Amino acid sequence: MSEPGGYSQGGRPPKIKNKNAAAVQITAEQLIREAYERQSTTQKAPRQKVLDGEELSDYQARRRREFEEGVRKNRSNIAEWLRYASWEESQAEITRARSIYERAMEIDSSNQTLYIKYAEMEMKNKNINLARNLFDRAVMVLPRVAQFWYRYTYMEELLGNINGARAVFDRWMQWEPEEDAWMAFIKFERRYGETEHARSVFERFVYVHPESKTWLKWTKFEEDLGNIDRVREIFGLAIDRLGEPFMDQHIFISFAKFEVRMKEYERARAIYKYALERLPKSKSQALYNQYTLFEKQFGGKEEIEDVVSNKRRMQYETALKQDIHDYDTWIDYARLEESAGDIGRTRDVYERAIAEYPRIAEKRLWRRYIYLWLFYALFEENVAKDIDRARQVYIACVDLVPHKLFTFAKLWLQYAWFEIRQQDVSAARRALGLAIGKCPKDKLLRGYISMELELREFDRVRTLYTKYLEFNPTNCTTWVEFAKLEMALGEIERCRALFSIAIEQPTLDMPEVLWKAYIDFEFDQENYEKTRQLYERLLGMTDHVKVWISLAQFELSIALHNNDADENNDALSATRVVYERAYGRLKELGLKEERLALLEAWQETEERNDGDTSLVEDKMPKRVRRRRELEDGSLEEYFDYVFPDDEEQGSRFKLLAKAHLWKQKGKN
């Protein structure tokens, strides 16, 4: 059997068989409205009318028994005591109510509500002395509760007992309360025009609460009174009393703003600078922002630039505290000081920066560090005009770098050019000679050669090239540059000898550059037979298609170089011979893509010189798509070239042609 609402006797909810939506939907608003309409009204107790004294006595006795029984059951329930006392007060039984309050205080003497309700009752019934005595008891028992003191002083002030209220405030201040209590005392004195009393309260206030906001309230008080000198005196006293460990930037900001209001802009600027010099960066961000606004408003161009520079200095110092080896930041910092024009500060930054050298001897860590030394030396030379100091910077840097592990050619070369600018060529050569002796490297030798070339010391240049090639004989660029020098000096045989020695080297980094330079040299000297021999020697070493194409173009260019029309046909025939040789050689090697590139170059040559293009077209391959099996068994498509004259693929080529013809017949 189910209970009302569909629940079973066991309290289990009913099982819903039909979970479809109801035909009539009910909104949440309808449910709330119906619930509100069906609420049952609570029955209120009927009002009783007391007609005579006997009924009143019975009612009072019954209520007192109820209250007494309630407080007897739960004596610590202060709310019950308060209701009891309030009821007695409503019955005009003040004595009984007072007795109830006293009984409650015996139970809980530290309950604030008891004192407040008790005092309100006495004040309501104009028992002033009793209320005063009660407040005295309260502030003696709970002197840290500000509410008692506020109500006590308000009562005395309301009664016109100004001296009594002041005495209460004095008693309160002996307990050194919070700031609001002091400000209430000060406002009380100002309401009655006691400025000196208020000032003496402020003196005690800042002694008890030595904080910046306390001093600022005092300065505002004096400023409102128009005591300008007194305000400055208080600001100075605050700065002395607080001291640097507890100094707050807001003191200086308010002081400077006060001077601005007084139109004393120089005083304000001096205050800002004084504060920025003494406060740490972490505690002066707002001060700096206010200084920036001040200079934008009242300063000139120099002052504004100085503010911007100070801000950037703060940013650089902060960044360097996080990473002292951030050399990019050091460089930017030094350039900032250089732009400011302060030589002393710039030197100080550079000295601080170079003192933080990398502790690990790895070139990648030293690369940015060396730039600090280079910029430092350039600064001493160009800005400070201190040549001796610049030389000392170079020497100190050279001594610091571990040259046995790595070196920096830029350092040696810049030092050498510095000595050149000082017209001391011997010192420059000594420096570079020392560098080559300690740690020879390509860039260093090239820089030394470039310097001697500008000095037109060709014998020294030859000597340096010789040392360079002894140090690194595989560098083709060096061989070519040395040969070009000899050719520029008119030493053709020297140049040819250098090229001959160079191509005999067993190892070269870029042999194609060297061979091309040698061939171009012989061609420019119109030594065509020698050029042809060089091509043949090169083809004996490599079968690269570009070499064959270059040889063919060389044969053709002989006639063009001589501007001889009769030799043009012979040159074209010689070019065809080279192409035929190349084609046959590449065919032997099975290099299909190289053969295609060769044929394209050959065809272009025939077209440009009005030759017979059919010689090439008959050899041009067809591009076909094929498949090949990979190592993992999968198939890969690729493009292959089928040459007509390839014997191995001739039959396959014919088969493809027949298949193509059969396909065309099928379509027709």
PDB file of N, CA, C and O in Angstrom, residues 467-526:
ATOM      1  N   LYS A 467     103.348  32.868 -45.649  1.00  0.00           N
ATOM      2  CA  LYS A 467     103.082  32.300 -44.317  1.00  0.00           C
ATOM      3  C   LYS A 467     101.652  31.770 -44.234  1.00  0.00           C
ATOM      4  O   LYS A 467     101.393  30.735 -43.605  1.00  0.00           O
ATOM      5  N   TYR A 468     100.749  32.507 -44.879  1.00  0.00           N
ATOM      6  CA  TYR A 468      99.350  32.090 -44.861  1.00  0.00           C
ATOM      7  C   TYR A 468      99.196  30.724 -45.528  1.00  0.00           C
ATOM      8  O   TYR A 468      98.514  29.818 -45.009  1.00  0.00           O
ATOM      9  N   LEU A 469      99.842  30.556 -46.691  1.00  0.00           N
ATOM     10  CA  LEU A 469      99.718  29.289 -47.407  1.00  0.00           C
ATOM     11  C   LEU A 469     100.461  28.164 -46.701  1.00  0.00           C
ATOM     12  O   LEU A 469     100.079  26.995 -46.809  1.00  0.00           O
ATOM     13  N   GLU A 470     101.518  28.484 -45.979  1.00  0.00           N
ATOM     14  CA  GLU A 470     102.168  27.462 -45.157  1.00  0.00           C
ATOM     15  C   GLU A 470     101.249  27.028 -44.020  1.00  0.00           C
ATOM     16  O   GLU A 470     101.220  25.861 -43.638  1.00  0.00           O
ATOM     17  N   PHE A 471     100.513  27.998 -43.495  1.00  0.00           N
ATOM     18  CA  PHE A 471      99.596  27.698 -42.392  1.00  0.00           C
ATOM     19  C   PHE A 471      98.375  26.916 -42.880  1.00  0.00           C
ATOM     20  O   PHE A 471      97.926  25.948 -42.248  1.00  0.00           O
ATOM     21  N   ASN A 472      97.808  27.298 -44.040  1.00  0.00           N
ATOM     22  CA  ASN A 472      96.594  26.656 -44.551  1.00  0.00           C
ATOM     23  C   ASN A 472      96.699  26.535 -46.073  1.00  0.00           C
ATOM     24  O   ASN A 472      96.181  27.387 -46.805  1.00  0.00           O
ATOM     25  N   PRO A 473      97.385  25.495 -46.582  1.00  0.00           N
ATOM     26  CA  PRO A 473      97.541  25.361 -48.048  1.00  0.00           C
ATOM     27  C   PRO A 473      96.274  24.897 -48.753  1.00  0.00           C
ATOM     28  O   PRO A 473      96.236  24.857 -49.981  1.00  0.00           O
ATOM     29  N   THR A 474      95.237  24.530 -48.042  1.00  0.00           N
ATOM     30  CA  THR A 474      94.002  24.051 -48.677  1.00  0.00           C
ATOM     31  C   THR A 474      93.047  25.174 -49.030  1.00  0.00           C
ATOM     32  O   THR A 474      92.017  24.920 -49.665  1.00  0.00           O
ATOM     33  N   ASN A 475      93.355  26.403 -48.635  1.00  0.00           N
ATOM     34  CA  ASN A 475      92.440  27.523 -48.855  1.00  0.00           C
ATOM     35  C   ASN A 475      92.607  28.041 -50.281  1.00  0.00           C
ATOM     36  O   ASN A 475      93.577  28.726 -50.613  1.00  0.00           O
ATOM     37  N   CYS A 476      91.653  27.718 -51.139  1.00  0.00           N
ATOM     38  CA  CYS A 476      91.747  28.123 -52.553  1.00  0.00           C
ATOM     39  C   CYS A 476      91.622  29.630 -52.715  1.00  0.00           C
ATOM     40  O   CYS A 476      92.224  30.216 -53.625  1.00  0.00           O
ATOM     41  N   THR A 477      90.835  30.267 -51.864  1.00  0.00           N
ATOM     42  CA  THR A 477      90.664  31.717 -51.973  1.00  0.00           C
ATOM     43  C   THR A 477      91.992  32.439 -51.784  1.00  0.00           C
ATOM     44  O   THR A 477      92.286  33.430 -52.476  1.00  0.00           O
ATOM     45  N   THR A 478      92.811  31.939 -50.872  1.00  0.00           N
ATOM     46  CA  THR A 478      94.116  32.562 -50.637  1.00  0.00           C
ATOM     47  C   THR A 478      95.012  32.421 -51.869  1.00  0.00           C
ATOM     48  O   THR A 478      95.698  33.375 -52.274  1.00  0.00           O
ATOM     49  N   TRP A 479      95.024  31.225 -52.479  1.00  0.00           N
ATOM     50  CA  TRP A 479      95.829  31.031 -53.687  1.00  0.00           C
ATOM     51  C   TRP A 479      95.381  31.991 -54.794  1.00  0.00           C
ATOM     52  O   TRP A 479      96.200  32.606 -55.478  1.00  0.00           O
ATOM     53  N   VAL A 480      94.068  32.120 -54.959  1.00  0.00           N
ATOM     54  CA  VAL A 480      93.546  32.989 -56.020  1.00  0.00           C
ATOM     55  C   VAL A 480      93.894  34.446 -55.752  1.00  0.00           C
ATOM     56  O   VAL A 480      94.318  35.188 -56.659  1.00  0.00           O
ATOM     57  N   GLU A 481      93.730  34.891 -54.511  1.00  0.00           N
ATOM     58  CA  GLU A 481      94.034  36.285 -54.187  1.00  0.00           C
ATOM     59  C   GLU A 481      95.523  36.582 -54.363  1.00  0.00           C
ATOM     60  O   GLU A 481      95.905  37.666 -54.834  1.00  0.00           O
ATOM     61  N   PHE A 482      96.393  35.633 -53.955  1.00  0.00           N
ATOM     62  CA  PHE A 482      97.834  35.806 -54.128  1.00  0.00           C
ATOM     63  C   PHE A 482      98.170  35.924 -55.624  1.00  0.00           C
ATOM     64  O   PHE A 482      98.935  36.798 -56.058  1.00  0.00           O
ATOM     65  N   ALA A 483      97.556  35.066 -56.432  1.00  0.00           N
ATOM     66  CA  ALA A 483      97.819  35.110 -57.874  1.00  0.00           C
ATOM     67  C   ALA A 483      97.309  36.423 -58.483  1.00  0.00           C
ATOM     68  O   ALA A 483      97.968  37.016 -59.353  1.00  0.00           O
ATOM     69  N   LYS A 484      96.137  36.882 -58.035  1.00  0.00           N
ATOM     70  CA  LYS A 484      95.614  38.154 -58.539  1.00  0.00           C
ATOM     71  C   LYS A 484      96.529  39.314 -58.170  1.00  0.00           C
ATOM     72  O   LYS A 484      96.673  40.275 -58.940  1.00  0.00           O
ATOM     73  N   LEU A 485      97.133  39.260 -56.976  1.00  0.00           N
ATOM     74  CA  LEU A 485      98.086  40.302 -56.585  1.00  0.00           C
ATOM     75  C   LEU A 485      99.263  40.336 -57.552  1.00  0.00           C
ATOM     76  O   LEU A 485      99.671  41.419 -58.022  1.00  0.00           O
ATOM     77  N   GLU A 486      99.820  39.162 -57.848  1.00  0.00           N
ATOM     78  CA  GLU A 486     100.958  39.111 -58.764  1.00  0.00           C
ATOM     79  C   GLU A 486     100.554  39.592 -60.163  1.00  0.00           C
ATOM     80  O   GLU A 486     101.322  40.278 -60.854  1.00  0.00           O
ATOM     81  N   MET A 487      99.351  39.240 -60.586  1.00  0.00           N
ATOM     82  CA  MET A 487      98.897  39.683 -61.896  1.00  0.00           C
ATOM     83  C   MET A 487      98.701  41.197 -61.911  1.00  0.00           C
ATOM     84  O   MET A 487      99.029  41.869 -62.898  1.00  0.00           O
ATOM     85  N   ALA A 488      98.189  41.759 -60.804  1.00  0.00           N
ATOM     86  CA  ALA A 488      98.015  43.209 -60.730  1.00  0.00           C
ATOM     87  C   ALA A 488      99.358  43.930 -60.740  1.00  0.00           C
ATOM     88  O   ALA A 488      99.457  45.064 -61.234  1.00  0.00           O
ATOM     89  N   LEU A 489     100.390  43.278 -60.201  1.00  0.00           N
ATOM     90  CA  LEU A 489     101.724  43.872 -60.195  1.00  0.00           C
ATOM     91  C   LEU A 489     102.477  43.602 -61.501  1.00  0.00           C
ATOM     92  O   LEU A 489     103.645  43.997 -61.635  1.00  0.00           O
ATOM     93  N   GLY A 490     101.823  42.900 -62.453  1.00  0.00           N
ATOM     94  CA  GLY A 490     102.459  42.618 -63.743  1.00  0.00           C
ATOM     95  C   GLY A 490     103.369  41.419 -63.742  1.00  0.00           C
ATOM     96  O   GLY A 490     104.107  41.194 -64.716  1.00  0.00           O
ATOM     97  N   GLU A 491     103.342  40.632 -62.694  1.00  0.00           N
ATOM     98  CA  GLU A 491     104.201  39.445 -62.589  1.00  0.00           C
ATOM     99  C   GLU A 491     103.425  38.243 -63.120  1.00  0.00           C
ATOM    100  O   GLU A 491     102.885  37.424 -62.361  1.00  0.00           O
ATOM    101  N   ILE A 492     103.368  38.108 -64.463  1.00  0.00           N
ATOM    102  CA  ILE A 492     102.570  37.052 -65.080  1.00  0.00           C
ATOM    103  C   ILE A 492     103.141  35.674 -64.781  1.00  0.00           C
ATOM    104  O   ILE A 492     102.404  34.723 -64.464  1.00  0.00           O
ATOM    105  N   GLU A 493     104.443  35.542 -64.889  1.00  0.00           N
ATOM    106  CA  GLU A 493     105.069  34.246 -64.638  1.00  0.00           C
ATOM    107  C   GLU A 493     104.888  33.823 -63.186  1.00  0.00           C
ATOM    108  O   GLU A 493     104.679  32.643 -62.890  1.00  0.00           O
ATOM    109  N   ARG A 494     105.004  34.788 -62.270  1.00  0.00           N
ATOM    110  CA  ARG A 494     104.762  34.478 -60.853  1.00  0.00           C
ATOM    111  C   ARG A 494     103.313  33.978 -60.662  1.00  0.00           C
ATOM    112  O   ARG A 494     103.057  33.027 -59.933  1.00  0.00           O
ATOM    113  N   CYS A 495     102.410  34.671 -61.327  1.00  0.00           N
ATOM    114  CA  CYS A 495     100.998  34.299 -61.217  1.00  0.00           C
ATOM    115  C   CYS A 495     100.780  32.880 -61.734  1.00  0.00           C
ATOM    116  O   CYS A 495     100.114  32.058 -61.091  1.00  0.00           O
ATOM    117  N   ARG A 496     101.363  32.560 -62.926  1.00  0.00           N
ATOM    118  CA  ARG A 496     101.201  31.227 -63.505  1.00  0.00           C
ATOM    119  C   ARG A 496     101.842  30.160 -62.612  1.00  0.00           C
ATOM    120  O   ARG A 496     101.287  29.066 -62.436  1.00  0.00           O
ATOM    121  N   ALA A 497     102.970  30.508 -62.047  1.00  0.00           N
ATOM    122  CA  ALA A 497     103.641  29.551 -61.161  1.00  0.00           C
ATOM    123  C   ALA A 497     102.803  29.268 -59.913  1.00  0.00           C
ATOM    124  O   ALA A 497     102.709  28.120 -59.449  1.00  0.00           O
ATOM    125  N   LEU A 498     102.181  30.310 -59.381  1.00  0.00           N
ATOM    126  CA  LEU A 498     101.325  30.122 -58.203  1.00  0.00           C
ATOM    127  C   LEU A 498     100.152  29.208 -58.525  1.00  0.00           C
ATOM    128  O   LEU A 498      99.821  28.295 -57.759  1.00  0.00           O
ATOM    129  N   PHE A 499      99.511  29.444 -59.682  1.00  0.00           N
ATOM    130  CA  PHE A 499      98.396  28.590 -60.062  1.00  0.00           C
ATOM    131  C   PHE A 499      98.854  27.153 -60.262  1.00  0.00           C
ATOM    132  O   PHE A 499      98.162  26.191 -59.872  1.00  0.00           O
ATOM    133  N   SER A 500     100.015  26.969 -60.856  1.00  0.00           N
ATOM    134  CA  SER A 500     100.526  25.619 -61.092  1.00  0.00           C
ATOM    135  C   SER A 500     100.785  24.890 -59.784  1.00  0.00           C
ATOM    136  O   SER A 500     100.462  23.702 -59.643  1.00  0.00           O
ATOM    137  N   ILE A 501     101.357  25.624 -58.826  1.00  0.00           N
ATOM    138  CA  ILE A 501     101.607  24.998 -57.518  1.00  0.00           C
ATOM    139  C   ILE A 501     100.291  24.684 -56.818  1.00  0.00           C
ATOM    140  O   ILE A 501     100.135  23.653 -56.164  1.00  0.00           O
ATOM    141  N   ALA A 502      99.329  25.579 -56.964  1.00  0.00           N
ATOM    142  CA  ALA A 502      98.063  25.425 -56.250  1.00  0.00           C
ATOM    143  C   ALA A 502      97.308  24.185 -56.709  1.00  0.00           C
ATOM    144  O   ALA A 502      96.788  23.414 -55.880  1.00  0.00           O
ATOM    145  N   ILE A 503      97.241  23.958 -58.011  1.00  0.00           N
ATOM    146  CA  ILE A 503      96.453  22.817 -58.484  1.00  0.00           C
ATOM    147  C   ILE A 503      97.129  21.490 -58.212  1.00  0.00           C
ATOM    148  O   ILE A 503      96.512  20.436 -58.366  1.00  0.00           O
ATOM    149  N   GLU A 504      98.388  21.535 -57.810  1.00  0.00           N
ATOM    150  CA  GLU A 504      99.095  20.305 -57.460  1.00  0.00           C
ATOM    151  C   GLU A 504      98.880  19.911 -56.002  1.00  0.00           C
ATOM    152  O   GLU A 504      99.360  18.859 -55.574  1.00  0.00           O
ATOM    153  N   GLN A 505      98.176  20.764 -55.224  1.00  0.00           N
ATOM    154  CA  GLN A 505      97.974  20.453 -53.810  1.00  0.00           C
ATOM    155  C   GLN A 505      97.063  19.237 -53.673  1.00  0.00           C
ATOM    156  O   GLN A 505      96.068  19.093 -54.395  1.00  0.00           O
ATOM    157  N   PRO A 506      97.376  18.346 -52.741  1.00  0.00           N
ATOM    158  CA  PRO A 506      96.563  17.119 -52.619  1.00  0.00           C
ATOM    159  C   PRO A 506      95.146  17.378 -52.103  1.00  0.00           C
ATOM    160  O   PRO A 506      94.222  16.643 -52.438  1.00  0.00           O
ATOM    161  N   THR A 507      94.984  18.431 -51.286  1.00  0.00           N
ATOM    162  CA  THR A 507      93.669  18.720 -50.697  1.00  0.00           C
ATOM    163  C   THR A 507      93.358  20.198 -50.868  1.00  0.00           C
ATOM    164  O   THR A 507      94.190  21.058 -50.536  1.00  0.00           O
ATOM    165  N   LEU A 508      92.162  20.474 -51.375  1.00  0.00           N
ATOM    166  CA  LEU A 508      91.710  21.847 -51.561  1.00  0.00           C
ATOM    167  C   LEU A 508      90.261  21.950 -51.113  1.00  0.00           C
ATOM    168  O   LEU A 508      89.467  21.015 -51.319  1.00  0.00           O
ATOM    169  N   ASP A 509      89.915  23.089 -50.471  1.00  0.00           N
ATOM    170  CA  ASP A 509      88.548  23.235 -49.968  1.00  0.00           C
ATOM    171  C   ASP A 509      87.552  23.552 -51.079  1.00  0.00           C
ATOM    172  O   ASP A 509      86.420  23.062 -51.069  1.00  0.00           O
ATOM    173  N   MET A 510      87.944  24.354 -52.076  1.00  0.00           N
ATOM    174  CA  MET A 510      87.066  24.684 -53.206  1.00  0.00           C
ATOM    175  C   MET A 510      87.873  24.614 -54.502  1.00  0.00           C
ATOM    176  O   MET A 510      88.251  25.651 -55.070  1.00  0.00           O
ATOM    177  N   PRO A 511      88.175  23.415 -54.983  1.00  0.00           N
ATOM    178  CA  PRO A 511      89.035  23.308 -56.178  1.00  0.00           C
ATOM    179  C   PRO A 511      88.402  23.928 -57.421  1.00  0.00           C
ATOM    180  O   PRO A 511      89.117  24.408 -58.308  1.00  0.00           O
ATOM    181  N   GLU A 512      87.068  23.921 -57.519  1.00  0.00           N
ATOM    182  CA  GLU A 512      86.431  24.487 -58.708  1.00  0.00           C
ATOM    183  C   GLU A 512      86.724  25.978 -58.847  1.00  0.00           C
ATOM    184  O   GLU A 512      86.886  26.499 -59.960  1.00  0.00           O
ATOM    185  N   VAL A 513      86.829  26.688 -57.709  1.00  0.00           N
ATOM    186  CA  VAL A 513      87.146  28.115 -57.748  1.00  0.00           C
ATOM    187  C   VAL A 513      88.564  28.324 -58.271  1.00  0.00           C
ATOM    188  O   VAL A 513      88.824  29.206 -59.101  1.00  0.00           O
ATOM    189  N   LEU A 514      89.493  27.492 -57.793  1.00  0.00           N
ATOM    190  CA  LEU A 514      90.881  27.619 -58.208  1.00  0.00           C
ATOM    191  C   LEU A 514      91.049  27.311 -59.703  1.00  0.00           C
ATOM    192  O   LEU A 514      91.708  28.061 -60.448  1.00  0.00           O
ATOM    193  N   TRP A 515      90.449  26.208 -60.150  1.00  0.00           N
ATOM    194  CA  TRP A 515      90.574  25.847 -61.572  1.00  0.00           C
ATOM    195  C   TRP A 515      89.941  26.908 -62.468  1.00  0.00           C
ATOM    196  O   TRP A 515      90.472  27.245 -63.524  1.00  0.00           O
ATOM    197  N   LYS A 516      88.796  27.420 -62.071  1.00  0.00           N
ATOM    198  CA  LYS A 516      88.149  28.453 -62.881  1.00  0.00           C
ATOM    199  C   LYS A 516      89.019  29.704 -62.979  1.00  0.00           C
ATOM    200  O   LYS A 516      89.167  30.307 -64.051  1.00  0.00           O
ATOM    201  N   ALA A 517      89.624  30.103 -61.844  1.00  0.00           N
ATOM    202  CA  ALA A 517      90.484  31.282 -61.861  1.00  0.00           C
ATOM    203  C   ALA A 517      91.702  31.060 -62.762  1.00  0.00           C
ATOM    204  O   ALA A 517      92.116  31.971 -63.511  1.00  0.00           O
ATOM    205  N   TYR A 518      92.287  29.848 -62.694  1.00  0.00           N
ATOM    206  CA  TYR A 518      93.456  29.536 -63.524  1.00  0.00           C
ATOM    207  C   TYR A 518      93.081  29.546 -65.011  1.00  0.00           C
ATOM    208  O   TYR A 518      93.774  30.127 -65.860  1.00  0.00           O
ATOM    209  N   ILE A 519      91.955  28.911 -65.339  1.00  0.00           N
ATOM    210  CA  ILE A 519      91.519  28.867 -66.738  1.00  0.00           C
ATOM    211  C   ILE A 519      91.204  30.267 -67.257  1.00  0.00           C
ATOM    212  O   ILE A 519      91.585  30.647 -68.380  1.00  0.00           O
ATOM    213  N   ASP A 520      90.513  31.084 -66.413  1.00  0.00           N
ATOM    214  CA  ASP A 520      90.201  32.459 -66.837  1.00  0.00           C
ATOM    215  C   ASP A 520      91.486  33.271 -67.045  1.00  0.00           C
ATOM    216  O   ASP A 520      91.562  34.108 -67.961  1.00  0.00           O
ATOM    217  N   PHE A 521      92.478  33.015 -66.182  1.00  0.00           N
ATOM    218  CA  PHE A 521      93.752  33.731 -66.327  1.00  0.00           C
ATOM    219  C   PHE A 521      94.411  33.406 -67.668  1.00  0.00           C
ATOM    220  O   PHE A 521      94.837  34.309 -68.414  1.00  0.00           O
ATOM    221  N   GLU A 522      94.502  32.113 -68.020  1.00  0.00           N
ATOM    222  CA  GLU A 522      95.134  31.730 -69.283  1.00  0.00           C
ATOM    223  C   GLU A 522      94.318  32.215 -70.481  1.00  0.00           C
ATOM    224  O   GLU A 522      94.878  32.606 -71.520  1.00  0.00           O
ATOM    225  N   PHE A 523      93.017  32.215 -70.347  1.00  0.00           N
ATOM    226  CA  PHE A 523      92.178  32.691 -71.439  1.00  0.00           C
ATOM    227  C   PHE A 523      92.373  34.195 -71.649  1.00  0.00           C
ATOM    228  O   PHE A 523      92.447  34.665 -72.800  1.00  0.00           O
ATOM    229  N   ASP A 524      92.458  34.948 -70.528  1.00  0.00           N
ATOM    230  CA  ASP A 524      92.685  36.388 -70.654  1.00  0.00           C
ATOM    231  C   ASP A 524      94.055  36.690 -71.273  1.00  0.00           C
ATOM    232  O   ASP A 524      94.233  37.716 -71.941  1.00  0.00           O
ATOM    233  N   GLN A 525      95.024  35.784 -71.035  1.00  0.00           N
ATOM    234  CA  GLN A 525      96.345  35.951 -71.639  1.00  0.00           C
ATOM    235  C   GLN A 525      96.391  35.442 -73.087  1.00  0.00           C
ATOM    236  O   GLN A 525      97.468  35.457 -73.710  1.00  0.00           O
ATOM    237  N   GLU A 526      95.212  34.980 -73.597  1.00  0.00           N
ATOM    238  CA  GLU A 526      95.067  34.455 -74.958  1.00  0.00           C
ATOM    239  C   GLU A 526      95.980  33.256 -75.212  1.00  0.00           C
ATOM    240  O   GLU A 526      96.417  32.991 -76.331  1.00  0.00           O
TER     241      GLU A 526
END
